[in-house]
Every structure is written in C-alpha cells, then in structure tokens.
Coordinates of C-alpha atoms in Angstrom, one line a residue:
M1 CA 115.9 87.5 80.6
I2 CA 118.1 89.3 83.3
A3 CA 117.7 92.6 81.5
S4 CA 114.0 92.2 81.4
I5 CA 113.9 91.5 85.1
V6 CA 116.2 94.6 85.9
D7 CA 113.7 96.6 83.8
L8 CA 110.8 95.4 85.8
V9 CA 112.5 96.1 89.1
L10 CA 113.3 99.7 88.1
R11 CA 109.7 100.3 87.1
A12 CA 108.6 98.8 90.4
L13 CA 110.8 101.3 92.3
I14 CA 109.4 104.2 90.3
V15 CA 105.8 103.0 91.3
L16 CA 106.8 102.8 94.9
A17 CA 108.4 106.3 94.9
G18 CA 105.3 107.8 93.2
T19 CA 103.0 106.0 95.6
A20 CA 104.9 107.4 98.6
L21 CA 104.9 111.0 97.2
A22 CA 101.2 110.9 96.2
T23 CA 100.0 109.5 99.6
F24 CA 102.0 112.0 101.6
A25 CA 100.7 114.9 99.4
L26 CA 97.1 113.8 99.9
L27 CA 97.5 113.7 103.6
W28 CA 99.4 116.9 103.8
H29 CA 96.8 118.9 101.8
A30 CA 93.7 117.1 103.2
P31 CA 91.1 119.5 104.7
G32 CA 91.6 120.4 108.4
D33 CA 94.5 120.9 110.6
P34 CA 96.5 117.7 111.0
A35 CA 98.1 118.8 114.1
Q36 CA 94.7 119.4 115.7
S37 CA 93.5 116.0 114.6
I38 CA 96.7 114.4 116.1
A39 CA 96.3 116.3 119.4
M40 CA 92.7 115.4 119.8
A41 CA 93.4 111.7 119.1
R42 CA 96.3 111.7 121.5
F43 CA 94.7 113.5 124.4
D44 CA 91.1 112.5 123.6
A45 CA 89.8 115.9 124.8
L46 CA 89.5 119.5 123.6
V47 CA 93.0 121.0 123.3
T48 CA 94.3 124.5 123.5
D49 CA 96.1 126.3 120.7
E50 CA 99.4 126.0 122.6
V51 CA 99.1 122.2 122.7
I52 CA 98.3 122.1 119.0
A53 CA 101.4 124.3 118.2
L54 CA 103.6 121.9 120.4
V55 CA 102.2 118.8 118.5
R56 CA 102.8 120.6 115.2
E57 CA 106.4 121.1 116.1
E58 CA 106.9 117.7 117.6
V59 CA 105.6 115.8 114.5
G60 CA 107.3 118.0 112.0
L61 CA 104.4 119.7 110.5
D62 CA 105.8 123.2 111.1
V63 CA 108.2 122.9 108.1
G64 CA 107.5 122.9 104.4
F65 CA 106.1 120.1 102.4
W66 CA 109.3 119.0 100.8
S67 CA 111.3 119.1 104.1
A68 CA 108.8 117.0 105.8
F69 CA 108.6 114.5 102.9
Q70 CA 112.4 114.2 102.9
S71 CA 112.5 113.7 106.7
W72 CA 110.0 111.0 106.4
V73 CA 111.2 109.1 103.4
R74 CA 115.0 108.9 104.5
P75 CA 114.3 106.3 107.3
L76 CA 111.9 104.5 105.0
L77 CA 114.8 103.5 102.8
V78 CA 115.9 101.2 105.5
F79 CA 112.3 100.0 106.4
D80 CA 112.1 102.3 109.4
F81 CA 108.6 103.5 109.6
G82 CA 109.2 105.7 112.6
N83 CA 106.8 106.2 115.6
S84 CA 103.0 106.8 115.7
S85 CA 102.1 110.6 115.9
V86 CA 99.4 109.7 118.3
T87 CA 100.6 106.9 120.6
G88 CA 104.3 107.4 120.2
R89 CA 104.9 103.6 119.8
E90 CA 106.9 102.2 116.9
V91 CA 104.7 101.8 113.8
L92 CA 106.2 98.4 112.6
P93 CA 105.2 96.2 115.5
D94 CA 101.6 97.5 115.4
L95 CA 101.5 97.1 111.7
L96 CA 102.8 93.6 111.9
T97 CA 100.1 92.8 114.5
A98 CA 97.4 94.1 112.2
I99 CA 98.9 92.1 109.2
S100 CA 98.7 88.9 111.3
Y101 CA 94.9 89.2 111.2
T102 CA 94.6 90.4 107.6
V103 CA 96.9 88.0 105.8
P104 CA 95.2 84.8 106.9
L105 CA 91.8 86.4 106.1
A106 CA 93.0 87.2 102.5
L107 CA 94.5 83.8 102.0
A108 CA 91.4 82.1 103.2
G109 CA 89.3 84.2 100.7
L110 CA 91.8 83.3 97.9
A111 CA 91.5 79.6 98.8
I112 CA 87.8 79.7 98.7
G113 CA 87.9 81.6 95.5
L114 CA 90.1 79.1 93.7
A115 CA 88.1 76.1 95.2
V116 CA 84.9 77.5 93.7
S117 CA 86.1 79.0 90.5
I118 CA 88.4 76.1 89.1
P119 CA 85.7 73.3 89.3
L120 CA 83.0 75.6 88.1
A121 CA 85.1 76.8 85.1
F122 CA 85.9 73.1 84.1
V123 CA 82.3 72.0 84.5
A124 CA 81.3 75.0 82.2
T125 CA 83.8 74.1 79.5
K126 CA 82.8 70.4 79.2
R127 CA 79.9 71.4 76.9
P128 CA 80.3 75.1 75.9
G129 CA 77.0 76.8 75.2
G130 CA 75.1 74.1 77.2
W131 CA 72.9 74.8 80.2
L132 CA 75.7 74.1 82.7
D133 CA 78.0 76.6 80.8
R134 CA 75.2 79.2 80.8
L135 CA 74.3 78.6 84.6
A136 CA 78.1 79.0 85.5
V137 CA 78.4 82.2 83.5
A138 CA 75.2 83.5 85.1
I139 CA 76.4 82.7 88.6
A140 CA 79.8 84.3 87.9
S141 CA 78.2 87.5 86.5
L142 CA 75.9 87.8 89.5
G143 CA 78.8 87.3 91.9
A144 CA 80.8 90.0 90.1
A145 CA 77.8 92.4 90.4
V146 CA 77.2 92.0 94.1
P147 CA 79.2 94.5 96.3
A148 CA 81.3 93.0 99.0
Y149 CA 79.7 95.0 101.8
W150 CA 76.2 94.0 100.7
L151 CA 77.2 90.3 100.5
G152 CA 78.9 90.5 104.0
L153 CA 75.7 92.0 105.5
L154 CA 73.6 89.3 103.9
L155 CA 75.8 86.6 105.3
I156 CA 75.6 88.1 108.7
L157 CA 71.8 88.2 108.5
I158 CA 71.4 84.6 107.3
F159 CA 74.1 82.6 109.1
A160 CA 74.7 84.7 112.3
V161 CA 71.3 86.3 113.0
H162 CA 68.6 83.9 111.7
L163 CA 70.5 80.5 111.8
A164 CA 73.0 81.3 114.5
W165 CA 75.5 78.9 113.0
L166 CA 78.5 81.3 112.9
P167 CA 79.8 84.4 114.9
A168 CA 79.5 87.7 113.0
M169 CA 81.9 90.0 114.9
G170 CA 85.4 89.7 116.2
A171 CA 88.3 87.4 115.6
R172 CA 88.6 85.3 118.7
T173 CA 88.1 81.8 117.2
P174 CA 88.7 80.2 113.8
A175 CA 84.9 80.2 113.3
H176 CA 85.1 84.0 113.1
V177 CA 87.0 83.9 109.9
V178 CA 84.5 81.9 108.0
L179 CA 81.9 84.6 107.1
P180 CA 84.6 87.3 106.2
A181 CA 86.5 84.7 104.1
L182 CA 83.3 83.7 102.2
T183 CA 82.6 87.4 101.5
L184 CA 86.0 87.9 100.0
G185 CA 86.2 84.4 98.3
L186 CA 82.9 84.5 96.4
G187 CA 83.9 87.9 94.9
V188 CA 87.2 86.4 93.8
A189 CA 85.5 83.2 92.5
A190 CA 83.2 85.3 90.2
S191 CA 86.0 87.0 88.2
L192 CA 88.3 83.9 88.2
T193 CA 85.5 81.6 86.8
R194 CA 85.0 83.7 83.8
I195 CA 88.7 84.2 83.0
I196 CA 89.5 80.4 83.5
R197 CA 86.7 79.4 81.4
S198 CA 87.7 81.8 78.6
G199 CA 91.3 80.7 78.8
I200 CA 90.4 77.0 78.6
L201 CA 88.2 77.6 75.6
E202 CA 90.7 79.7 73.8
A203 CA 93.4 77.1 74.5
R204 CA 91.2 74.2 73.3
A205 CA 90.6 76.2 70.0
Q206 CA 94.2 76.4 69.1
P207 CA 94.8 75.2 65.5
F208 CA 97.7 72.9 66.3
L209 CA 95.8 70.7 68.8
P210 CA 94.2 68.5 66.1
A211 CA 97.6 67.7 64.7
I212 CA 99.0 66.7 68.0
K213 CA 96.0 64.4 68.6
R214 CA 96.5 62.7 65.3
R215 CA 100.0 61.8 66.4
G216 CA 98.5 59.7 69.2
V217 CA 99.1 62.1 72.1
S218 CA 96.7 61.5 74.9
S219 CA 94.1 64.0 75.9
K220 CA 95.6 64.1 79.4
A221 CA 99.0 65.0 78.0
I222 CA 97.6 67.6 75.7
G223 CA 95.8 69.2 78.5
R224 CA 98.8 69.2 80.8
D225 CA 101.5 70.3 78.2
H226 CA 99.4 72.7 75.9
V227 CA 96.1 73.7 77.3
V228 CA 97.0 74.4 80.9
P229 CA 100.2 76.6 80.1
H230 CA 98.1 78.6 77.4
A231 CA 95.2 79.2 79.7
A232 CA 97.5 80.0 82.7
I233 CA 98.7 83.4 81.3
P234 CA 95.4 85.3 81.5
V235 CA 94.5 83.6 84.8
L236 CA 97.8 84.7 86.3
T237 CA 97.0 88.3 85.2
V238 CA 93.7 88.2 86.9
L239 CA 95.2 86.6 90.0
G240 CA 97.6 89.4 90.3
L241 CA 94.7 91.9 90.2
E242 CA 92.7 89.8 92.6
M243 CA 95.5 90.4 95.2
A244 CA 94.6 94.0 95.0
F245 CA 90.8 93.1 95.4
L246 CA 91.6 90.9 98.4
L247 CA 93.5 93.6 100.3
E248 CA 91.1 96.3 99.4
G249 CA 88.2 94.1 100.2
A250 CA 89.8 92.8 103.4
V251 CA 89.9 96.4 104.6
M252 CA 86.1 96.8 104.1
V253 CA 85.2 93.4 105.3
E254 CA 87.2 93.8 108.5
I255 CA 85.3 96.9 109.2
I256 CA 81.9 95.2 108.4
F257 CA 82.7 92.3 110.6
G258 CA 84.4 94.1 113.4
R259 CA 87.7 92.4 113.0
P260 CA 91.1 93.8 113.9
G261 CA 93.5 94.1 111.1
L262 CA 94.8 96.5 108.4
G263 CA 91.3 97.9 107.9
T264 CA 90.8 99.0 111.4
F265 CA 94.4 100.1 111.6
L266 CA 94.2 102.3 108.6
V267 CA 90.8 103.8 109.3
T268 CA 91.9 104.8 112.8
A269 CA 95.1 106.2 111.4
I270 CA 93.3 108.3 108.9
E271 CA 90.9 109.7 111.4
A272 CA 93.7 110.9 113.6
R273 CA 95.9 111.9 110.7
D274 CA 98.6 109.7 111.9
F275 CA 101.0 110.1 108.9
P276 CA 103.5 107.4 109.8
Q277 CA 100.9 104.8 110.3
V278 CA 98.9 105.7 107.1
Q279 CA 102.1 105.8 105.1
A280 CA 103.3 102.5 106.4
V281 CA 100.0 100.8 105.4
V282 CA 100.2 102.3 101.9
I283 CA 103.9 101.6 101.3
L284 CA 103.4 98.1 102.5
T285 CA 100.4 97.5 100.2
A286 CA 102.1 99.1 97.3
L287 CA 105.2 96.9 97.9
L288 CA 103.0 93.8 98.0
F289 CA 101.3 94.7 94.7
V290 CA 104.7 95.4 93.0
T291 CA 106.1 92.2 94.3
V292 CA 103.1 90.1 93.1
N293 CA 103.1 91.8 89.7
L294 CA 107.0 91.3 89.4
V295 CA 106.7 87.6 90.2
I296 CA 103.8 87.1 87.7
D297 CA 105.9 88.8 85.1
V298 CA 108.7 86.5 85.6
I299 CA 106.3 83.5 85.5
Y300 CA 105.0 84.9 82.2
R301 CA 108.5 84.7 80.8
A302 CA 109.0 81.1 82.0
L303 CA 105.6 80.0 80.6
D304 CA 106.1 81.9 77.2
P305 CA 109.7 83.1 76.5
R306 CA 108.4 85.0 73.5
I307 CA 107.1 87.6 76.0
G308 CA 110.6 88.5 77.0
E309 CA 111.8 88.6 73.4
Q310 CA 109.0 91.0 72.5
D311 CA 110.0 93.4 75.4
A312 CA 113.6 93.3 74.2

C-alpha cells in the first residue's frame, strides 16, 4: 500500500513538472512581444521602444528560454510565485483573493450536481427500462449536450431579465451565486446521473447477491455493504474528472456572469502576458487535479484492496 502511494506521488510530481514546463513554453513562444504586452498593460498607453527594452530586462525576457524557466521555477519549489510583471504586487495574495470567489462557486455547483444526480439515478434504477428510467437518461443526455455558456445565458435571460428573480452580474450577495452555481451544477448532474445509474445497475447484477439474500441478509444491509461500495468506484472516477470540469467551467461561468475569481484573474493575466500570474493559476490548478486524483486512488485501494495488488 505504501509503495503504491509513493509511486502515485512520484507520478504526480512528474505531471506537475511537465505542466509547468509546457505552460511556460506556450507563453514564451506565443505570437507577439510579451515585453510590449506587459508594458502596455502596465502603463495603459502607447510605449516607446526604450520602455519596452527596460521592461524586457526587468522581467527577465532578455535571457534564453531555459535560463528564464530556471529563474522562475526555483522560487516555485518553496511556493513563491513571485511578483506580477504588470502591477509589481505579490502574486499569491491576489491569487488567494481570486480563489476565495471561485472555490465557493465550484463547491456550490458540486453540491447542486450531487443533489440532483443521486435522487435521479436512484429513481431511474427502481424499474430499469421503465418510463422513469428512460426519462432520467434523456434528461441526463440533454444536460450533457448543452454547453455551459449557452445554459448560463439562458438562465440569465429567464431568471434575471424576464422574471427578475435573481441578479445576473457580480458577486456582492449570496443571491449572485445562484445562477452561476446552477450553470455548473446542472452540467455536473448530467454526467453523474448516468454514471451512478450504471454503477448501481452493475452492482445489483453481481452473481453473488442472490446467495447473500438466501442467507437472510436484509436488502438494506446488501445495499450498504455490497451495492454502494461496488458502485462507488466508477462514481469516484467521474467525480475526480468533474473537479476539472468545475474549475474549467467556473472560469467560463465567471466571465459570463461578470464575477471576480480565477476566470477574470486568468484572462487578464493572459492578455497582459503576465507570466507569474498565469503560471500561478496553472500550477495551482494542476496541483489541485493531482491531489484530487491522488486522494481518489487511495480511496480506491481502501474500497477494493485488489487494485493495489494488481499495481504491485
């Protein structure tokens, strides 16, 4: 078990290193002059060649690719993201402020997704193939096919423009999170419903369950001890992937609803070619993905020890 966890951690470190290098390379080789973009974002006006040259030297763009990458990555090893190339402020406080808006939105979306998908999946599996089952599958398929940006605009049109029940833009009150969270949560619910339904049906079809029933074990105990653990493994897999969807979707949803957060933070940094800010968002996101997948892999091994034995 310990050897498997160590192997997972080593793989996670390789993923993080590759992500950092790929992101830096994409920014470095992107079209246009990054020094000019930074200078224009910093001074908000047309700038001279002398100013661009000074900015290039100040932010370390006058050296080679590998030298610049090494200068950036060394402080990162101690979670020092440096200072913004545009504002000169430390990146970490501004990044944490953006996260304080995005994380509650993502968690609210996840809560809505679970609150919708779990009851819908259980209702669908009461009578497999029945009209409720077909209706649940149809709703889930429709939800998976609808893009988040289209759903967000539709919710704004209905609940903010026509009905005037909820605010559409900003993040001043708790009511401002409802429409963005619904936009994220309904997308999550669509994929989770299908996976939970399939997992429950597969678990109920296991050949050993009739033998357990003949021993007098109650249906509640069978569901708790056999059906739920068996169905939980694919659900955990999708839940880990949904974390990626939530963060990716949160960036888009924040832009649609005019909310502060990682979305606005990242778009502004990319437009200004602010290397430290962009890299901070990417590294933090990659770290979150890797951590979530690592936790899920550990839970796999707790639910089914055979997974760890197969890896060994």
